[in-house]
Amino acid sequence: MLHLQSLPLLCDSKIADNTPFSVLHFSNNNSSVGSSRVLDVGLKFSKQSSGGGSSGRGLSSKARAKTTTALNVYGRRAHESVLEEEAPQKLGFKTFPGQAFPFGASQVENGINFAIFSQHATAVTLCLSLPQGGKFERPDGEMIEVALDPKVNKTGDVWHICIEDLPRDDVLYGYKIDGPRDWRQGHRFDSSIMLIDPYAKLVDGRRFFGDASHKLSKFYGTYDFDSLPFDWGDNYTPPNIPEKDLVIYEMNVRAFTADKSSGLDPNTRGSYLGVIEKIPHLLELGVNAVELLPVFEFDEFEFQRRPNPRDHLINTWGYSTINFFAPMNRYASRGGGPRNASWEFKEMVKALHGAGIEVILDVVYNHTNEADDKNPYTTSFRGIDNKVYYMVDLNNNGQLLNFSGCGNTLNCNHPVVMELILDSLRHWVIEYHVDGFRFDLASVLCRGTDGSPLDAPPLIRAIAKDSILSSCKIIAEPWDCGGLYLVGKFPNWDRWAEWNGKYRDDIRKFIKGDSGMKGSFRYPGCWIC
């Protein structure tokens, strides 16, 4: 493989200290679902934010005038809510306590189960937007809010509920979460913000890339339990190319075909399907692997949500992850949305594999889109449990540590965050058949919960030893913005390869004809300095 280097085996050592959290034990039976309650009560409705996505749901509504106290789904008093001027609408929910595993939205025998981890939350509300014509249709422009009872819907640090008869697809959902407001202890709870489920397998919102008419759109989790499994074909076989033989072409899915010079139909340009059209070009170049710049859901308008020196820019590269499971829905052709994005991504992988080209994802687990404390963009982790998901400096008023250069640093070696990352990686291998991953600023993954470097990072070891991931290409960008430069000494367990930045820069300068580069090109030993 070009620009990669094998490294010696390192011995395992102590596991990093972690913030205490509840450990759960799960069984394979369904006893945790519990008994059901058929409820016919006035539920709380909330207005969805203006500037919503282009999914045709009508994501705005007029304010309501009358205020009253409603009952939540457990028949207990809820907070005062702004309701319809008429009597509260009655909706027949049949709910179960639900189960704490798996995280995210899952289909179970009793309905759709929702489970989310938050160690420090004191209140969790599930918010639902149902498709028009559903069994319990909501007023246009509003979301149904279902308050979870910690005595019924909480196991350890996991909040959960099961709702019967929800549609099997096309439901938007999110959470509102409250908890301690003590910033000095690292908390950033704000119950007014709708939050994306970290385990949402699909994310909906704006449908067309760069659509300024929906610049301030919100993003919501969604799911699809209705589509048939993707047909990979009876004779489908991944290329399985040895690392030493890889010739990797780094590319951005959208930018690769977005321009009219691509010669593609306008509806296909900048999409996963557009990559398929250009496979002959890739073969002509002689590459046998593509490394896709981030394809996890991100917000290209993140810089334009507030006045700042960069508010004229659109993020086209994607190094600003909103969710680690969902493919970028605006890379679907014709604004097809998250379900089509998932299907077309698989079509792309299948076609590339059929041409003998592997698919490696450039993944960003060192930070998220949620920025810093000065200009936060809260969409998920920050509002769910900031102290768990991010590294915070409790000796400096709970400020976010920043080893990524982007305002926050994911707390990768916290057990819960580590499992999230492992689950995400496995999802892309099992569901989407990708061949490997290149980890952006991978030295962040080698830091403990307090930011200190670890000799044997639990996450790095877990990826190398995982029964699924260990057979993939796993490539580290072995440095971060905090000065942890690990080129030539990245902890690898005989599995991790490295991008070598000095090798790359020296070769590029030599080919360009820069002066003084003959010596560097002649002596490869200096490439791993």
XYZ file of C-alpha atoms in Angstrom:
529
model
C 0.000 0.000 0.000
C 1.381 3.385 -0.893
C 2.574 5.555 2.040
C 1.904 2.966 4.740
C 4.403 1.407 7.125
C 4.342 -1.683 9.330
C 5.067 -1.089 13.013
C 6.268 -3.319 15.877
C 3.920 -4.936 18.354
C 3.400 -3.027 21.580
C 2.454 -4.618 24.874
C -0.849 -3.867 26.500
C -0.820 -1.944 29.744
C -3.286 -0.493 32.232
C -6.709 0.718 31.160
C -7.336 4.439 31.541
C -9.339 5.679 34.504
C -12.914 6.554 33.577
C -15.807 8.441 35.034
C -18.050 6.044 37.010
C -21.195 4.957 35.215
C -23.809 2.268 35.552
C -22.954 -1.120 34.077
C -25.948 -2.957 32.637
C -26.445 -6.660 32.140
C -28.856 -7.737 29.412
C -30.553 -11.054 28.795
C -31.895 -12.421 25.530
C -35.480 -12.687 26.687
C -38.087 -9.969 26.354
C -39.003 -9.762 30.004
C -37.565 -6.257 30.244
C -40.296 -4.951 27.944
C -42.785 -5.279 30.763
C -46.523 -4.825 30.814
C -48.321 -2.386 28.536
C -50.520 0.575 29.278
C -53.228 1.745 26.905
C -53.372 5.491 27.383
C -55.797 8.054 26.002
C -54.517 11.307 27.416
C -53.723 14.830 26.332
C -50.123 14.725 25.144
C -47.823 17.699 24.984
C -47.206 19.170 21.542
C -44.255 21.369 20.647
C -43.700 23.496 17.596
C -40.912 22.386 15.320
C -38.341 25.028 14.589
C -38.826 27.212 11.551
C -36.570 26.741 8.586
C -37.067 22.997 8.563
C -36.016 20.511 5.989
C -37.503 20.058 2.568
C -39.163 16.753 3.314
C -42.681 18.114 2.834
C -43.699 17.782 6.474
C -44.555 21.415 7.082
C -41.968 22.111 9.759
C -43.559 25.307 11.028
C -46.892 26.221 12.642
C -48.697 29.124 14.243
C -48.280 29.722 17.942
C -51.039 28.469 20.203
C -52.786 30.851 22.558
C -54.098 28.811 25.459
C -51.910 27.499 28.282
C -52.898 24.658 30.548
C -51.399 21.799 32.516
C -51.512 18.488 30.662
C -51.001 14.908 31.704
C -48.033 13.030 30.389
C -48.335 9.484 29.055
C -48.150 8.055 32.560
C -51.100 10.083 33.787
C -48.939 12.290 36.008
C -48.788 16.064 35.999
C -46.494 17.476 33.320
C -45.037 20.950 32.972
C -47.294 23.708 31.709
C -47.617 23.386 27.953
C -48.875 25.577 25.147
C -51.775 23.684 23.588
C -54.548 24.083 21.048
C -57.277 26.578 21.827
C -59.693 23.656 21.731
C -59.619 20.763 24.215
C -56.394 18.721 24.117
C -56.388 16.183 21.318
C -56.684 12.550 22.425
C -54.227 10.112 20.962
C -54.399 6.405 21.657
C -50.857 5.355 22.523
C -50.170 1.872 23.744
C -46.804 2.039 25.473
C -44.505 -0.358 27.260
C -41.633 0.451 29.608
C -39.309 -0.670 26.828
C -35.854 -2.189 27.034
C -32.427 -0.688 27.531
C -30.740 -2.467 24.660
C -30.022 -1.977 21.806
C -29.459 1.769 21.804
C -31.318 3.835 19.233
C -34.625 2.982 17.601
C -35.217 -0.736 17.111
C -38.104 -2.890 15.986
C -39.327 -5.284 18.662
C -42.311 -7.582 18.932
C -44.337 -4.969 20.803
C -43.574 -2.017 18.505
C -40.709 0.446 18.151
C -38.288 0.663 21.073
C -36.252 3.782 21.832
C -33.208 3.706 24.121
C -30.674 6.431 24.870
C -27.797 6.695 27.334
C -27.437 9.714 29.601
C -25.666 9.287 32.909
C -26.381 12.759 34.261
C -29.848 13.522 32.827
C -32.687 14.219 35.251
C -35.466 14.303 32.615
C -35.780 12.852 29.131
C -38.573 13.533 26.634
C -38.978 11.588 23.395
C -40.232 13.790 20.539
C -41.998 12.281 17.535
C -43.158 13.630 14.199
C -45.434 11.153 12.437
C -46.015 10.968 8.689
C -49.253 12.492 7.465
C -52.038 9.908 7.458
C -50.462 7.890 10.260
C -52.502 6.029 12.844
C -52.313 8.887 15.333
C -51.804 11.898 13.130
C -50.304 14.961 14.795
C -51.353 18.576 14.218
C -49.397 20.002 11.304
C -46.088 21.594 12.305
C -45.917 20.062 15.787
C -44.147 17.197 17.470
C -45.598 14.851 20.039
C -43.624 14.948 23.278
C -43.625 11.842 25.468
C -42.054 12.386 28.882
C -40.189 9.328 30.169
C -40.768 8.345 33.776
C -37.426 7.540 35.464
C -39.204 5.027 37.716
C -40.570 3.115 34.736
C -38.452 4.029 31.707
C -34.919 3.970 33.087
C -32.467 1.128 33.669
C -29.118 2.198 35.055
C -28.163 5.197 32.934
C -30.294 4.204 29.940
C -33.699 5.783 29.273
C -36.097 3.709 27.196
C -39.690 3.316 26.023
C -41.542 1.093 23.555
C -44.498 2.440 21.558
C -46.861 0.102 19.774
C -48.230 0.733 16.283
C -45.757 3.428 15.300
C -45.134 3.486 11.540
C -42.187 1.339 10.478
C -40.576 4.198 8.577
C -40.817 7.929 7.844
C -41.016 8.900 11.524
C -38.809 11.780 12.655
C -37.671 11.655 16.256
C -35.386 13.362 18.723
C -34.998 14.040 22.428
C -35.207 16.936 24.822
C -33.015 16.306 27.848
C -32.582 18.183 31.101
C -30.036 17.837 33.863
C -27.607 19.793 36.049
C -26.811 23.297 34.806
C -23.390 23.495 36.453
C -20.941 24.402 33.683
C -17.989 24.147 36.067
C -18.721 20.431 36.363
C -18.873 20.036 32.604
C -22.665 19.980 32.126
C -24.372 21.696 29.175
C -28.001 20.581 29.493
C -30.669 22.683 27.761
C -34.141 21.131 27.637
C -35.301 23.564 24.932
C -33.091 22.013 22.235
C -34.156 19.032 20.129
C -31.308 16.494 20.066
C -30.402 13.799 17.555
C -30.118 10.256 18.883
C -26.410 9.287 18.672
C -27.535 5.821 17.516
C -29.957 7.040 14.828
C -29.166 4.985 11.742
C -30.598 7.643 9.411
C -30.808 11.437 9.743
C -33.304 13.656 7.933
C -33.400 17.392 7.386
C -32.317 19.494 4.430
C -32.554 17.377 1.275
C -30.442 19.299 -1.278
C -26.804 20.189 -0.681
C -26.286 23.936 -0.309
C -30.010 24.755 -0.431
C -29.935 28.226 1.138
C -33.728 28.335 1.444
C -33.372 25.739 4.211
C -30.106 27.045 5.639
C -31.288 26.871 9.256
C -33.031 23.528 8.997
C -33.048 21.170 11.943
C -31.888 17.560 11.764
C -33.809 14.597 13.175
C -33.213 10.914 13.596
C -35.346 8.548 11.568
C -35.510 4.845 10.765
C -36.588 2.404 8.066
C -37.870 -0.998 9.100
C -40.082 -1.328 6.028
C -37.644 -1.689 3.121
C -36.507 -5.082 1.938
C -32.868 -6.015 2.586
C -30.455 -4.721 -0.030
C -29.602 -7.285 -2.711
C -25.826 -7.602 -2.823
C -26.087 -10.407 -5.383
C -25.387 -14.121 -5.279
C -21.876 -13.780 -6.683
C -20.901 -10.681 -4.724
C -17.372 -10.785 -3.315
C -15.341 -7.846 -1.937
C -11.955 -7.346 -3.643
C -9.933 -8.087 -0.459
C -6.750 -6.518 -1.816
C -3.572 -6.918 0.308
C -2.497 -3.639 1.893
C 0.879 -3.689 0.134
C -0.888 -3.655 -3.251
C -3.327 -0.803 -2.598
C -3.256 2.326 -4.742
C -5.610 4.676 -2.915
C -7.408 7.616 -4.515
C -8.613 10.188 -1.952
C -11.817 11.881 -3.090
C -14.878 13.824 -1.985
C -18.124 12.166 -3.080
C -19.875 15.383 -3.993
C -16.960 17.359 -5.436
C -15.954 14.407 -7.633
C -18.926 14.896 -9.972
C -20.709 18.103 -8.821
C -19.481 20.259 -11.684
C -21.144 20.136 -15.090
C -17.753 19.181 -16.554
C -18.418 15.702 -15.151
C -20.820 15.224 -18.033
C -23.437 13.672 -15.769
C -27.140 14.349 -15.585
C -27.762 17.260 -13.160
C -29.832 14.975 -10.938
C -26.888 12.598 -10.550
C -24.055 15.059 -10.095
C -22.528 15.158 -6.627
C -24.175 11.916 -5.514
C -23.243 8.377 -4.620
C -24.668 7.319 -7.972
C -22.411 9.864 -9.660
C -19.374 7.958 -8.368
C -20.683 4.840 -10.092
C -20.786 6.687 -13.411
C -17.102 7.559 -13.054
C -15.773 4.073 -12.272
C -14.244 3.787 -15.784
C -12.265 6.962 -15.031
C -10.999 5.496 -11.754
C -9.917 2.312 -13.509
C -8.144 4.347 -16.153
C -6.197 6.104 -13.394
C -5.016 2.708 -12.153
C -6.371 2.985 -8.606
C -7.809 -0.015 -6.785
C -9.208 1.762 -3.704
C -11.020 4.992 -3.024
C -10.742 6.809 0.274
C -13.935 8.833 0.645
C -13.761 12.097 2.548
C -16.346 12.049 5.373
C -19.705 10.626 4.334
C -21.319 10.697 7.783
C -24.151 13.228 8.116
C -22.865 16.799 8.486
C -24.262 20.321 8.100
C -22.657 22.188 5.222
C -24.164 25.473 6.490
C -22.709 25.254 9.988
C -20.576 28.381 9.431
C -23.607 30.440 8.396
C -25.722 30.018 11.533
C -24.241 33.102 13.189
C -22.201 36.148 12.113
C -18.496 35.266 11.978
C -15.494 35.751 9.657
C -16.302 32.474 7.866
C -20.074 32.934 7.506
C -19.783 33.055 3.703
C -18.355 29.535 3.527
C -19.991 26.179 2.865
C -18.402 23.097 4.413
C -17.873 20.800 1.467
C -15.257 18.461 2.982
C -17.434 17.163 5.800
C -15.011 17.014 8.739
C -17.754 18.045 11.164
C -19.813 15.008 12.074
C -23.410 15.245 13.316
C -24.008 11.496 13.594
C -21.658 8.502 13.275
C -24.149 6.004 11.791
C -26.075 7.903 9.112
C -24.815 8.363 5.541
C -24.887 11.961 4.326
C -28.450 12.226 3.053
C -27.715 15.127 0.667
C -25.434 12.856 -1.337
C -28.536 11.004 -2.512
C -29.596 11.766 -6.057
C -32.620 14.007 -6.716
C -32.866 15.041 -3.066
C -34.078 11.552 -2.289
C -33.530 11.770 1.468
C -32.008 9.413 4.031
C -33.575 6.133 2.914
C -32.445 6.656 -0.680
C -29.038 7.832 0.519
C -28.576 4.536 2.359
C -29.674 2.483 -0.656
C -27.565 4.454 -3.155
C -24.487 4.245 -0.921
C -24.811 0.461 -1.041
C -25.234 0.579 -4.804
C -22.010 2.587 -5.008
C -20.076 0.123 -2.846
C -21.439 -2.835 -4.800
C -20.464 -1.267 -8.132
C -16.977 -0.305 -6.946
C -16.394 -3.786 -5.586
C -17.606 -5.244 -8.856
C -14.883 -3.235 -10.582
C -12.235 -4.462 -8.132
C -12.052 -1.184 -6.185
C -12.153 -1.162 -2.397
C -13.943 1.501 -0.332
C -12.162 3.104 2.619
C -13.923 5.767 4.695
C -12.183 8.815 6.124
C -13.771 8.878 9.592
C -13.720 11.658 12.195
C -14.053 10.335 15.747
C -11.825 12.991 17.322
C -14.460 15.761 17.462
C -17.987 16.620 16.296
C -19.812 19.588 14.786
C -20.793 20.962 18.203
C -17.816 23.377 18.380
C -16.638 25.115 21.541
C -18.265 26.838 24.497
C -17.978 30.284 22.946
C -19.989 29.455 19.839
C -21.667 26.078 20.441
C -23.799 24.354 17.833
C -25.707 21.877 19.971
C -27.303 19.068 17.973
C -26.703 15.876 19.975
C -23.893 14.808 22.307
C -23.389 18.141 24.043
C -27.004 18.259 25.178
C -27.301 14.543 25.950
C -24.355 14.292 28.344
C -21.490 16.682 27.637
C -19.409 15.419 30.554
C -19.443 11.863 29.180
C -19.072 12.495 25.454
C -16.396 15.205 25.563
C -13.138 15.787 27.405
C -13.612 18.587 29.920
C -11.119 20.324 32.182
C -12.635 20.272 35.664
C -9.670 22.300 36.902
C -10.619 25.113 34.523
C -14.340 25.671 35.177
C -15.318 22.595 33.168
C -14.147 24.024 29.850
C -13.917 21.723 26.844
C -10.457 20.409 26.058
C -9.444 20.944 22.457
C -6.919 18.530 20.945
C -8.725 18.553 17.591
C -8.407 22.240 16.719
C -12.184 22.362 16.260
C -13.346 23.383 19.728
C -14.114 20.013 21.300
C -12.513 16.593 21.705
C -14.517 13.401 21.826
C -13.930 11.412 25.023
C -12.974 8.354 22.976
C -11.697 6.097 25.765
C -14.685 6.526 28.049
C -16.363 3.077 27.964
C -19.692 4.396 26.637
C -18.103 6.562 23.940
C -15.710 3.768 23.001
C -18.624 1.384 22.506
C -20.426 4.003 20.390
C -17.399 4.240 18.103
C -17.043 0.456 17.868
C -20.760 0.047 17.122
C -20.534 2.723 14.448
C -17.549 1.089 12.744
C -19.178 -2.338 12.816
C -22.356 -0.839 11.358
C -20.484 0.491 8.326
C -18.806 -2.861 7.750
C -21.895 -5.035 8.265
C -24.570 -2.794 6.756
C -22.580 -1.041 4.025
C -19.731 -3.515 3.333
C -16.941 -0.937 3.454
C -13.411 -2.313 3.426
C -11.685 -0.102 5.934
C -11.221 3.241 7.641
C -8.725 6.069 7.760
C -8.946 7.735 11.180
C -8.614 11.514 11.131
C -6.306 12.873 13.888
C -6.038 9.375 15.317
C -3.717 10.447 18.132
C -6.806 11.846 19.876
C -7.969 8.240 20.156
C -4.808 7.577 22.166
C -5.711 10.031 24.934
C -7.357 9.236 28.251
C -10.490 10.903 29.572
C -8.388 13.746 30.987
C -6.516 14.200 27.706
C -3.260 12.585 28.797
C -1.548 10.202 26.317
C -2.010 6.469 26.938
C 0.597 3.816 26.174
C -2.096 1.225 25.399
C -5.312 3.072 24.450
C -8.343 0.809 25.050
C -10.121 1.963 21.878
C -7.124 1.390 19.619
C -6.668 -2.081 21.079
C -10.396 -2.894 20.834
C -10.464 -2.008 17.131
C -7.365 -4.127 16.458
C -8.794 -7.119 18.340
C -12.435 -6.863 17.233
C -13.667 -9.937 15.359
C -15.186 -7.770 12.602
C -12.944 -4.717 12.466
C -9.635 -6.559 12.712
C -10.138 -7.899 9.197
C -10.566 -4.380 7.772
C -7.986 -1.856 6.662
C -7.420 0.387 9.688
C -5.210 3.373 9.004
C -4.198 6.090 11.452
C -3.419 9.713 10.795
C -0.993 9.542 13.745
C -0.988 13.091 15.091
C -3.393 15.620 16.589
C -3.580 19.358 17.203
C -2.346 18.970 20.759
C 1.137 17.942 19.674
C 0.815 14.166 20.093
C 2.905 13.133 17.069
C 3.041 9.337 16.791
C 4.372 8.735 13.272
C 6.424 5.540 13.440
C 5.275 4.703 16.946
C 1.502 4.547 16.849
C 0.229 1.723 19.138
C -0.862 -0.819 16.586
C -1.139 -4.426 17.894
C 0.199 -5.544 14.496
C -2.955 -4.286 12.799
C -2.822 -0.508 12.456
C -1.133 1.128 9.491
C -0.168 4.811 9.372
C -0.451 7.716 7.014
C 3.067 9.168 6.921
C 2.786 12.925 6.578
C 6.516 13.548 6.083
C 6.730 10.930 3.333
C 3.709 12.499 1.628
C 5.097 16.031 1.828
C 8.604 15.050 0.662
C 7.303 13.102 -2.346
C 4.954 15.943 -3.296
C 7.727 18.555 -3.067
C 10.146 16.373 -5.050
C 7.618 15.773 -7.831
C 6.813 19.497 -7.923
C 10.496 20.234 -8.373
C 11.037 22.098 -5.105
C 14.707 22.812 -4.458
C 16.691 20.878 -1.862
C 14.547 17.731 -1.962
C 16.975 15.236 -3.511
C 18.421 14.250 -0.155
C 15.036 13.639 1.445
C 13.895 11.615 -1.534
C 17.095 9.540 -1.544
C 17.069 8.584 2.145
C 13.690 7.058 3.061
C 14.775 6.662 6.687
C 14.053 10.328 7.266
C 10.438 9.802 6.249
C 9.599 8.336 9.644
C 11.410 10.938 11.736
